[in-house]
Structure formats: structure tokens, C-alpha cells
Amino acid sequence: MTRTDGYLLDNGQSEAAERFDAFATLFDPTTFRHLEALGVGPGWRCWEVGAGGTSVASWLAKRVGPTGRVLATDIDTSRVAPAGRPPVEVRVHDVGAEEPPGEGFDLVHARLVLVHVPDRDRALRSMIKALRPGGRLLVEDADPALQPLLCPDEHGPEQELANRLRHGFRQLLSGRGADLSYGRRLPRMLREAGLRRVEADAYFPVTSPACAALESATVRQIRDQLVAAQVATHDEIDRHLANVASGGMDLATAPMISAWGRKG
């Protein structure tokens, strides 16, 4: 497939809110565990990169309190805008194309963002530049190539259809410039960038209502692109959505790899 400009899953589409809710249910516990371990607390200055929805920015706001600051940025801030009250500032910003929106941050965090950014190296350098000495960086990103299947237990025609659609979705992402094996490289890239105390782990949901909700919203959002790419027909997509809604399949997400370290 040829590359097409623009983000495949932009925030302006109606299904985006459902996707953000599912991401929050699936991944917030992992993200918040890491942020707590990094020591986020009163007075901290935090930059939430590619904020998307409100859940992480709102959590950070409670932790930093009135003496802290949370800058939540995205190329489309429509979904994070409701969180935009002190100590949260919401700003339009492209991390892969613009200079950082400030320096001296105690924490910079991005979740499921850089895999989609065309100039990922520049984005990572920008995030590190924005940290104060000793500041913490937490980058969490998917690695769909590590586990490419929607249904790891492919035991019937419903699961085969689901995995065919997931393969098509991955092709569409790759055609838009996404790096489907980015997550696994995060620890090395953080070390090579000079960060200290680099560690990483991964979270891999295998089945849950949130996985089903995420799959349904995603397929509905990109169904026209799937049909145009001849991945599936509208009838097949309708059948897959009905299979998902029935609750009889074990649906997985790509592993989310979290990597963190401190600026020297």
C-alpha cells in the first residue's frame, strides 16, 4: 500500500471518544503505576505529549496540585480540552515537527503517540530536551509486530476473519508511516540518548470488555479504508462487528511497552 498523508485514527472522528475511553480502561492502571513510582507529586511541572483524552492529564493535575503545572499538548486538542483548567494548560503542538513548548519539566510522558509520529527521533529528542537535569521521561508505545493477531487463539472462522481485518489495519498503519516494531526499541533508545536508570516493562491485555470496545470503535472508524484497500467487504465488516458484540471471542491488543529513565 502506498503511504497516505494524515493520521489514520484522528481525534476528530466520532469513534475517537470511544477509543480513548477504552485506552483509559486498559492502560491507565499501568501508566499511573509508573507515574507513581517515578515520584510525581506536588509542585511538579509535567508535559503530557499527545494527550488525546483527559484521563492522564486529569490524574497528573491531582498529583501536582495547585503549585504544579500540567501542559497537555496534541495536534488536535478537541478531546483533551475539557481538562483545560488550572493547573492544566491545553495547547496545540506537533511534537515531531516543532520545538518543545518549554524546558525544565520534571516529567515528560507520552502514551501510544510516537509510533504514529513520522519523525520519531526528533520527537524523542524534543521530549528529552524539555526535561530539567534529573527529570523523568516515561514513554509508552505499542509494538504490534510482537503480537500481530487480534485473536491469538485462531480456532474458527470468526477468529480468522478478525485476524484478517487486524492484518489489514496494520497495513494501513504502516502505509501512513507508523512503526509497528517501535515499542521494543524504547529501552535502547533511551539509553543511547543518555538517560540514566533506564527500565522497561510490558502490558498485554488478552481479553476484556475494553478490548472489544476498542476493536469495535477502531473498525467502525476505518471501515471505509479497509474496504477501499480490499481487505474486506462491508458485509464482512458487519459480520465481524456482530461477532465482537456477541462477546464470544477472546480479543487482544498489541503489547504496550513502557520505558522510563532520568536525564543526566
Coordinates of C-alpha atoms in Angstrom, one line a residue:
M1 CA 0.0 0.0 0.0
T2 CA 1.2 3.5 -0.8
R3 CA 1.7 6.0 2.0
T4 CA -1.1 8.4 2.6
D5 CA -0.7 11.7 4.5
G6 CA -2.5 12.2 7.8
Y7 CA -3.2 10.2 10.9
L8 CA -5.4 7.2 10.3
L9 CA -7.2 7.5 13.7
D10 CA -7.6 11.2 14.1
N11 CA -9.3 12.7 17.2
G12 CA -12.0 14.5 15.2
Q13 CA -13.9 11.3 14.2
S14 CA -16.9 10.3 16.3
E15 CA -15.4 7.0 17.4
A16 CA -12.3 8.7 18.9
A17 CA -14.0 9.2 22.3
E18 CA -14.8 5.5 22.5
R19 CA -11.2 4.6 21.7
F20 CA -9.9 7.0 24.4
D21 CA -12.3 5.5 26.9
A22 CA -11.1 2.0 26.1
F23 CA -7.5 3.1 26.2
A24 CA -8.1 4.6 29.6
T25 CA -9.7 1.4 30.9
L26 CA -7.0 -0.8 29.5
F27 CA -3.8 1.2 30.2
D28 CA -4.4 3.8 32.8
P29 CA -3.6 1.4 35.7
T30 CA -0.2 0.7 34.2
T31 CA 0.5 4.3 33.4
F32 CA -0.5 5.5 36.8
R33 CA 1.6 2.8 38.5
H34 CA 4.7 4.0 36.6
L35 CA 4.0 7.7 37.3
E36 CA 3.6 7.0 41.0
A37 CA 6.9 5.0 41.0
L38 CA 8.6 8.0 39.3
G39 CA 7.5 10.2 42.2
V40 CA 5.1 12.6 40.6
G41 CA 3.9 14.9 43.3
P42 CA 3.0 18.5 44.5
G43 CA 4.7 21.3 42.5
W44 CA 5.9 19.1 39.6
R45 CA 5.9 20.6 36.1
C46 CA 4.7 17.9 33.6
W47 CA 4.3 17.8 29.9
E48 CA 1.8 15.3 28.6
V49 CA 2.6 14.7 24.9
G50 CA -0.2 13.7 22.5
A51 CA -2.6 13.8 25.3
G52 CA -5.6 12.6 23.3
G53 CA -8.2 12.3 26.1
T54 CA -8.4 13.7 29.6
S55 CA -7.6 10.8 31.9
V56 CA -3.9 11.1 32.3
A57 CA -3.8 14.9 32.3
S58 CA -6.5 14.9 35.0
W59 CA -4.7 12.4 37.1
L60 CA -1.5 14.4 36.8
A61 CA -3.4 17.6 37.8
K62 CA -4.5 15.9 41.1
R63 CA -1.0 14.8 41.9
V64 CA 0.8 18.1 41.2
G65 CA -1.8 20.2 42.9
P66 CA -2.2 24.0 42.7
T67 CA 1.5 24.7 42.9
G68 CA 2.3 22.4 39.9
R69 CA 1.7 22.6 36.2
V70 CA 0.5 20.1 33.5
L71 CA 0.9 21.1 29.9
A72 CA -1.2 18.8 27.7
T73 CA -0.4 19.0 24.0
D74 CA -1.7 17.4 20.9
I75 CA -2.1 18.1 17.2
D76 CA -5.9 18.0 17.8
T77 CA -6.9 19.1 21.3
S78 CA -10.6 18.7 21.0
R79 CA -10.8 15.6 23.2
V80 CA -8.5 16.9 26.0
A81 CA -9.9 20.4 26.1
P82 CA -12.3 19.7 28.9
A83 CA -9.3 19.2 31.2
G84 CA -8.0 22.6 30.5
R85 CA -8.3 24.4 33.8
P86 CA -5.5 25.2 36.3
P87 CA -3.1 23.5 36.8
V88 CA -3.7 22.1 33.3
E89 CA -2.9 24.1 30.2
V90 CA -4.0 22.6 26.8
R91 CA -2.0 23.6 23.8
V92 CA -1.9 22.6 20.1
H93 CA 1.6 21.3 19.4
D94 CA 3.2 18.8 17.0
V95 CA 6.0 17.0 18.9
G96 CA 7.5 15.7 15.7
A97 CA 7.7 19.0 13.9
E98 CA 8.0 21.8 16.4
E99 CA 10.4 22.8 19.1
P100 CA 9.4 21.8 22.7
P101 CA 6.8 24.1 24.3
G102 CA 9.1 24.8 27.2
E103 CA 12.0 23.4 29.2
G104 CA 12.7 22.5 32.8
F105 CA 9.9 19.9 33.1
D106 CA 10.1 17.4 36.0
L107 CA 8.2 14.8 33.9
V108 CA 7.6 14.3 30.2
H109 CA 5.2 11.5 29.3
A110 CA 3.8 10.1 26.0
R111 CA 1.5 7.1 25.6
L112 CA 0.7 5.4 22.2
V113 CA 2.0 8.5 20.4
L114 CA 5.4 8.2 18.9
V115 CA 4.7 5.0 17.0
H116 CA 2.5 7.3 14.8
V117 CA 4.8 10.2 14.5
P118 CA 6.8 10.3 11.2
D119 CA 9.9 11.9 12.7
R120 CA 10.0 9.8 15.9
D121 CA 13.7 10.5 16.5
R122 CA 13.1 14.3 16.5
A123 CA 10.1 13.9 18.8
L124 CA 12.1 11.9 21.3
R125 CA 15.0 14.4 21.3
S126 CA 12.5 17.2 21.8
M127 CA 11.0 15.4 24.8
I128 CA 14.4 14.8 26.4
K129 CA 15.5 18.4 25.7
A130 CA 12.4 19.7 27.6
L131 CA 13.4 17.9 30.8
R132 CA 15.4 19.5 33.6
P133 CA 18.5 17.7 34.8
G134 CA 17.2 14.8 36.8
G135 CA 13.8 15.0 35.2
R136 CA 11.9 11.8 34.4
L137 CA 10.9 10.6 30.9
L138 CA 8.2 7.9 30.5
V139 CA 7.4 6.7 27.0
E140 CA 4.8 4.0 26.5
D141 CA 4.2 2.7 23.0
A142 CA 2.7 -0.3 21.2
D143 CA 4.6 -3.0 19.4
P144 CA 2.0 -4.6 17.1
A145 CA 4.7 -6.6 15.3
L146 CA 5.5 -8.5 18.6
Q147 CA 1.9 -9.8 18.6
P148 CA 0.1 -9.2 15.3
L149 CA -3.1 -11.1 16.0
L150 CA -6.4 -9.8 17.3
C151 CA -7.3 -13.4 18.2
P152 CA -4.2 -15.3 19.4
D153 CA -6.4 -18.4 19.7
E154 CA -7.4 -18.6 16.0
H155 CA -9.7 -21.6 16.2
G156 CA -12.6 -20.8 13.9
P157 CA -13.9 -18.7 11.0
E158 CA -14.8 -15.8 13.3
Q159 CA -11.3 -15.6 14.6
E160 CA -9.8 -16.0 11.1
L161 CA -11.9 -13.0 9.8
A162 CA -10.9 -11.0 12.9
N163 CA -7.2 -11.6 12.2
R164 CA -7.6 -10.8 8.5
L165 CA -9.0 -7.4 9.5
R166 CA -6.3 -6.8 12.0
H167 CA -3.7 -7.6 9.4
G168 CA -5.3 -5.1 7.1
F169 CA -5.4 -2.5 9.9
R170 CA -1.7 -3.0 10.4
Q171 CA -1.0 -2.5 6.7
L172 CA -3.0 0.8 6.8
L173 CA -1.0 2.0 9.8
S174 CA 2.3 1.1 8.1
G175 CA 1.2 2.9 5.0
R176 CA 0.7 6.0 7.0
G177 CA 4.2 5.8 8.4
A178 CA 3.6 4.0 11.7
D179 CA 6.5 1.9 13.0
L180 CA 4.9 -1.4 14.1
S181 CA 8.0 -2.6 16.0
Y182 CA 8.8 0.7 17.8
G183 CA 8.0 -0.3 21.3
R184 CA 10.7 -2.9 21.7
R185 CA 13.4 -0.3 20.8
L186 CA 12.5 2.2 23.5
P187 CA 14.9 1.0 26.3
R188 CA 17.8 1.1 23.9
M189 CA 16.9 4.5 22.5
L190 CA 16.5 6.0 26.0
R191 CA 20.0 4.7 27.0
E192 CA 21.6 5.9 23.7
A193 CA 20.0 9.3 24.4
G194 CA 21.9 9.5 27.7
L195 CA 19.2 8.8 30.1
R196 CA 20.1 7.0 33.4
R197 CA 18.4 4.3 35.3
V198 CA 16.5 3.1 32.2
E199 CA 14.0 0.3 32.8
A200 CA 11.0 -1.1 30.9
D201 CA 8.1 -3.5 31.1
A202 CA 5.1 -4.5 29.0
Y203 CA 1.4 -4.9 29.4
F204 CA -0.5 -7.3 27.1
P205 CA -4.3 -7.4 27.5
V206 CA -5.6 -10.7 26.1
T207 CA -9.3 -10.4 26.7
S208 CA -11.6 -7.9 28.3
P209 CA -14.7 -5.8 27.5
A210 CA -12.4 -2.9 26.9
C211 CA -10.5 -4.8 24.2
A212 CA -13.9 -5.5 22.5
A213 CA -14.9 -1.9 22.8
L214 CA -11.6 -0.7 21.3
E215 CA -11.9 -3.1 18.4
S216 CA -15.4 -2.1 17.6
A217 CA -14.7 1.6 17.6
T218 CA -11.5 1.1 15.6
V219 CA -13.1 -0.9 12.9
R220 CA -16.1 1.4 12.6
Q221 CA -13.6 4.3 12.3
I222 CA -11.6 2.8 9.5
R223 CA -14.2 0.6 7.7
D224 CA -14.1 2.7 4.5
Q225 CA -10.3 2.5 4.3
L226 CA -10.5 -1.3 4.9
V227 CA -13.0 -1.7 2.1
A228 CA -11.1 0.7 -0.3
A229 CA -7.9 -1.4 0.4
Q230 CA -9.9 -4.6 -0.4
V231 CA -9.1 -6.0 3.0
A232 CA -12.8 -6.9 3.5
T233 CA -16.3 -6.1 2.2
H234 CA -18.8 -4.1 4.1
D235 CA -20.8 -7.3 4.7
E236 CA -17.7 -9.0 6.2
I237 CA -17.1 -6.0 8.4
D238 CA -20.7 -6.0 9.6
R239 CA -20.3 -9.7 10.4
H240 CA -17.1 -9.1 12.3
L241 CA -18.7 -6.3 14.4
A242 CA -21.6 -8.6 15.2
N243 CA -19.1 -11.3 16.3
V244 CA -17.3 -8.8 18.5
A245 CA -20.6 -7.6 20.0
S246 CA -21.6 -11.2 20.8
G247 CA -18.8 -11.4 23.4
G248 CA -17.8 -14.9 22.3
M249 CA -14.2 -14.1 21.1
D250 CA -11.0 -13.5 23.0
L251 CA -9.7 -10.2 21.6
A252 CA -6.2 -9.0 22.4
T253 CA -4.4 -5.7 21.9
A254 CA -0.8 -5.2 20.9
P255 CA 1.6 -5.2 23.8
M256 CA 2.2 -1.7 25.3
I257 CA 5.9 -1.3 26.3
S258 CA 6.7 1.3 28.9
A259 CA 10.2 2.6 29.2
W260 CA 11.5 5.2 31.6
G261 CA 14.7 6.9 32.7
R262 CA 16.2 10.1 34.2
K263 CA 18.0 12.9 32.4
G264 CA 21.6 13.2 33.5

